[in-house]
Amino acid sequence: MIVGLTGGIGSGKSTVADLFRAHGVPVYNSDVEAKKIMENSDAVRKAITTEFGSAAYTGKKLNRSVIAQEVFNNRNRLNQLNAIVHPAVREHFKEWYEQQEFPYVIQETALVFENEMQGNYDLVLLVTAPEDIRILRVMERDGVTREQVLVRMANQLPDKEKVKLVDFVIQNRNLNTTTAKVAQIHDQLLWQAQQN
């Protein structure tokens, strides 16, 4: 069974993913893997260089600031990048998934609904947190301004829309409550995986 784990920026997806990992659940982090693929896959590197020019890489290292400038506030360029990276990540995930033996796996990915990927999952789990907490978390984590965080948030579907589309919601305000909620959902997912 494949469970999609999503949530807006600063909601605490990685914290929740780590809590599932602590239960032995295999978790695939799409963002982390996408970054590796952009640097390690010759085909992807070639496609990005063709699309974004040789400045996209410094040696074999992705030049993140060049790419960020290209795609930031430019939906068209972002779509072009996604069209290169997403299929490669999907393929890599499939290979990874086939090697797992746990009753279910989790794919952590930020933009499930924005990229219309909900069809790839048996169930989707949403991590939410109050907006002011999310803004503070991202400002601290990425060293950015409140305005920069709000711009990023504007590219994501609001939580109130996503809540209607998912199977589980974890309110990630404090670690104890979140830990208990993850344990409860984990038991439910194990049960559901056994029914399939």
GROMACS .gro file of C-alpha atoms in nm:
model
  196
    1MET     CA    1   0.000   0.000   0.000
    2ILE     CA    2   0.133   0.344  -0.091
    3VAL     CA    3   0.052   0.639   0.134
    4GLY     CA    4   0.118   0.995   0.020
    5LEU     CA    5   0.240   1.229   0.296
    6THR     CA    6   0.189   1.595   0.212
    7GLY     CA    7   0.152   1.933   0.376
    8GLY     CA    8   0.222   2.299   0.316
    9ILE     CA    9   0.561   2.455   0.368
   10GLY     CA   10   0.656   2.462   0.737
   11SER     CA   11   0.381   2.220   0.840
   12GLY     CA   12   0.635   1.967   0.967
   13LYS     CA   13   0.615   1.688   0.707
   14SER     CA   14   0.972   1.578   0.781
   15THR     CA   15   0.901   1.555   1.154
   16VAL     CA   16   0.597   1.336   1.084
   17ALA     CA   17   0.797   1.127   0.833
   18ASP     CA   18   1.063   1.065   1.101
   19LEU     CA   19   0.793   0.954   1.346
   20PHE     CA   20   0.668   0.698   1.093
   21ARG     CA   21   1.028   0.585   1.031
   22ALA     CA   22   1.057   0.522   1.406
   23HIS     CA   23   0.777   0.263   1.362
   24GLY     CA   24   0.985   0.092   1.092
   25VAL     CA   25   0.789   0.237   0.800
   26PRO     CA   26   0.993   0.286   0.481
   27VAL     CA   27   0.968   0.657   0.384
   28TYR     CA   28   1.069   0.798   0.046
   29ASN     CA   29   1.145   1.171   0.053
   30SER     CA   30   1.069   1.299  -0.299
   31ASP     CA   31   1.248   1.634  -0.250
   32VAL     CA   32   1.570   1.475  -0.129
   33GLU     CA   33   1.563   1.211  -0.404
   34ALA     CA   34   1.482   1.471  -0.673
   35LYS     CA   35   1.792   1.669  -0.573
   36LYS     CA   36   2.008   1.355  -0.595
   37ILE     CA   37   1.860   1.261  -0.934
   38MET     CA   38   1.925   1.610  -1.073
   39GLU     CA   39   2.293   1.562  -0.990
   40ASN     CA   40   2.342   1.188  -1.046
   41SER     CA   41   2.133   1.110  -1.353
   42ASP     CA   42   2.314   1.187  -1.679
   43ALA     CA   43   1.985   1.198  -1.870
   44VAL     CA   44   1.826   1.446  -1.628
   45ARG     CA   45   2.140   1.660  -1.612
   46LYS     CA   46   2.151   1.674  -1.991
   47ALA     CA   47   1.782   1.767  -2.016
   48ILE     CA   48   1.817   2.044  -1.754
   49THR     CA   49   2.128   2.183  -1.925
   50THR     CA   50   1.948   2.183  -2.260
   51GLU     CA   51   1.648   2.363  -2.108
   52PHE     CA   52   1.821   2.604  -1.868
   53GLY     CA   53   2.170   2.646  -2.015
   54SER     CA   54   2.515   2.540  -1.897
   55ALA     CA   55   2.495   2.777  -1.596
   56ALA     CA   56   2.245   2.529  -1.443
   57TYR     CA   57   2.543   2.321  -1.326
   58THR     CA   58   2.883   2.392  -1.180
   59GLY     CA   59   3.068   2.074  -1.273
   60LYS     CA   60   2.827   1.801  -1.167
   61LYS     CA   61   2.671   2.012  -0.893
   62LEU     CA   62   2.330   2.168  -0.961
   63ASN     CA   63   2.353   2.547  -0.939
   64ARG     CA   64   2.051   2.592  -0.713
   65SER     CA   65   2.052   2.971  -0.721
   66VAL     CA   66   2.044   2.978  -1.104
   67ILE     CA   67   1.756   2.728  -1.112
   68ALA     CA   68   1.573   2.910  -0.830
   69GLN     CA   69   1.596   3.240  -1.020
   70GLU     CA   70   1.465   3.073  -1.336
   71VAL     CA   71   1.162   2.907  -1.177
   72PHE     CA   72   1.077   3.152  -0.898
   73ASN     CA   73   0.757   3.335  -0.988
   74ASN     CA   74   0.766   3.177  -1.334
   75ARG     CA   75   0.507   2.902  -1.351
   76ASN     CA   76   0.604   2.813  -1.708
   77ARG     CA   77   0.972   2.755  -1.626
   78LEU     CA   78   0.876   2.562  -1.313
   79ASN     CA   79   0.653   2.334  -1.522
   80GLN     CA   80   0.942   2.277  -1.764
   81LEU     CA   81   1.169   2.175  -1.477
   82ASN     CA   82   0.900   1.949  -1.327
   83ALA     CA   83   0.843   1.783  -1.665
   84ILE     CA   84   1.208   1.673  -1.657
   85VAL     CA   85   1.239   1.582  -1.290
   86HIS     CA   86   0.900   1.430  -1.196
   87PRO     CA   87   0.906   1.133  -1.437
   88ALA     CA   88   1.259   1.046  -1.319
   89VAL     CA   89   1.149   1.061  -0.954
   90ARG     CA   90   0.842   0.847  -1.033
   91GLU     CA   91   1.062   0.584  -1.197
   92HIS     CA   92   1.309   0.588  -0.907
   93PHE     CA   93   1.026   0.562  -0.653
   94LYS     CA   94   0.883   0.259  -0.838
   95GLU     CA   95   1.220   0.080  -0.821
   96TRP     CA   96   1.254   0.169  -0.452
   97TYR     CA   97   0.896   0.059  -0.375
   98GLU     CA   98   0.948  -0.283  -0.533
   99GLN     CA   99   1.234  -0.349  -0.289
  100GLN     CA  100   1.028  -0.279   0.024
  101GLU     CA  101   0.872  -0.557   0.230
  102PHE     CA  102   0.681  -0.357   0.492
  103PRO     CA  103   0.296  -0.371   0.469
  104TYR     CA  104   0.291  -0.007   0.353
  105VAL     CA  105   0.529   0.269   0.244
  106ILE     CA  106   0.510   0.647   0.262
  107GLN     CA  107   0.607   0.889  -0.012
  108GLU     CA  108   0.671   1.234   0.133
  109THR     CA  109   0.596   1.496  -0.129
  110ALA     CA  110   0.498   1.862  -0.097
  111LEU     CA  111   0.265   1.917  -0.391
  112VAL     CA  112   0.037   1.614  -0.424
  113PHE     CA  113  -0.274   1.807  -0.527
  114GLU     CA  114  -0.101   2.098  -0.698
  115ASN     CA  115   0.067   1.848  -0.933
  116GLU     CA  116  -0.243   1.624  -0.951
  117MET     CA  117  -0.058   1.323  -0.815
  118GLN     CA  118  -0.327   1.197  -0.576
  119GLY     CA  119  -0.404   0.910  -0.816
  120ASN     CA  120  -0.061   0.760  -0.737
  121TYR     CA  121  -0.160   0.681  -0.377
  122ASP     CA  122  -0.393   0.441  -0.200
  123LEU     CA  123  -0.436   0.695   0.080
  124VAL     CA  124  -0.318   1.050   0.144
  125LEU     CA  125  -0.215   1.195   0.479
  126LEU     CA  126  -0.201   1.572   0.531
  127VAL     CA  127   0.015   1.750   0.789
  128THR     CA  128  -0.119   2.090   0.895
  129ALA     CA  129  -0.014   2.361   1.140
  130PRO     CA  130  -0.140   2.714   1.210
  131GLU     CA  131  -0.011   2.960   0.950
  132ASP     CA  132   0.180   3.181   1.197
  133ILE     CA  133   0.370   2.877   1.329
  134ARG     CA  134   0.449   2.761   0.975
  135ILE     CA  135   0.580   3.107   0.879
  136LEU     CA  136   0.809   3.121   1.184
  137ARG     CA  137   0.939   2.767   1.122
  138VAL     CA  138   1.034   2.845   0.761
  139MET     CA  139   1.188   3.183   0.849
  140GLU     CA  140   1.407   3.011   1.109
  141ARG     CA  141   1.488   2.708   0.893
  142ASP     CA  142   1.567   2.886   0.565
  143GLY     CA  143   1.676   3.228   0.692
  144VAL     CA  144   1.415   3.404   0.478
  145THR     CA  145   1.174   3.693   0.533
  146ARG     CA  146   0.807   3.663   0.617
  147GLU     CA  147   0.723   3.800   0.268
  148GLN     CA  148   0.934   3.529   0.100
  149VAL     CA  149   0.752   3.259   0.297
  150LEU     CA  150   0.412   3.404   0.201
  151VAL     CA  151   0.510   3.399  -0.169
  152ARG     CA  152   0.598   3.028  -0.140
  153MET     CA  153   0.273   2.958   0.045
  154ALA     CA  154   0.075   3.129  -0.230
  155ASN     CA  155   0.193   2.857  -0.472
  156GLN     CA  156   0.036   2.589  -0.255
  157LEU     CA  157  -0.328   2.492  -0.222
  158PRO     CA  158  -0.465   2.617   0.116
  159ASP     CA  159  -0.505   2.355   0.391
  160LYS     CA  160  -0.882   2.409   0.408
  161GLU     CA  161  -0.903   2.285   0.046
  162LYS     CA  162  -0.667   1.992   0.102
  163VAL     CA  163  -0.845   1.872   0.417
  164LYS     CA  164  -1.149   1.781   0.203
  165LEU     CA  165  -0.934   1.566  -0.029
  166VAL     CA  166  -0.733   1.351   0.214
  167ASP     CA  167  -0.785   1.039   0.426
  168PHE     CA  168  -0.597   1.150   0.738
  169VAL     CA  169  -0.503   1.485   0.892
  170ILE     CA  170  -0.230   1.540   1.150
  171GLN     CA  171  -0.240   1.876   1.329
  172ASN     CA  172   0.129   1.931   1.401
  173ARG     CA  173   0.134   2.186   1.682
  174ASN     CA  174   0.318   1.997   1.953
  175LEU     CA  175   0.538   1.690   1.937
  176ASN     CA  176   0.361   1.478   2.200
  177THR     CA  177   0.020   1.507   2.033
  178THR     CA  178   0.174   1.452   1.689
  179THR     CA  179   0.363   1.143   1.810
  180ALA     CA  180   0.043   0.994   1.954
  181LYS     CA  181  -0.152   1.070   1.635
  182VAL     CA  182   0.117   0.906   1.418
  183ALA     CA  183   0.106   0.591   1.635
  184GLN     CA  184  -0.274   0.578   1.599
  185ILE     CA  185  -0.265   0.628   1.219
  186HIS     CA  186   0.019   0.374   1.188
  187ASP     CA  187  -0.196   0.107   1.355
  188GLN     CA  188  -0.486   0.194   1.126
  189LEU     CA  189  -0.264   0.177   0.815
  190LEU     CA  190  -0.123  -0.161   0.919
  191TRP     CA  191  -0.477  -0.289   0.962
  192GLN     CA  192  -0.585  -0.148   0.625
  193ALA     CA  193  -0.280  -0.289   0.447
  194GLN     CA  194  -0.368  -0.634   0.578
  195GLN     CA  195  -0.724  -0.603   0.441
  196ASN     CA  196  -0.593  -0.545   0.086
   0.00000   0.00000   0.00000
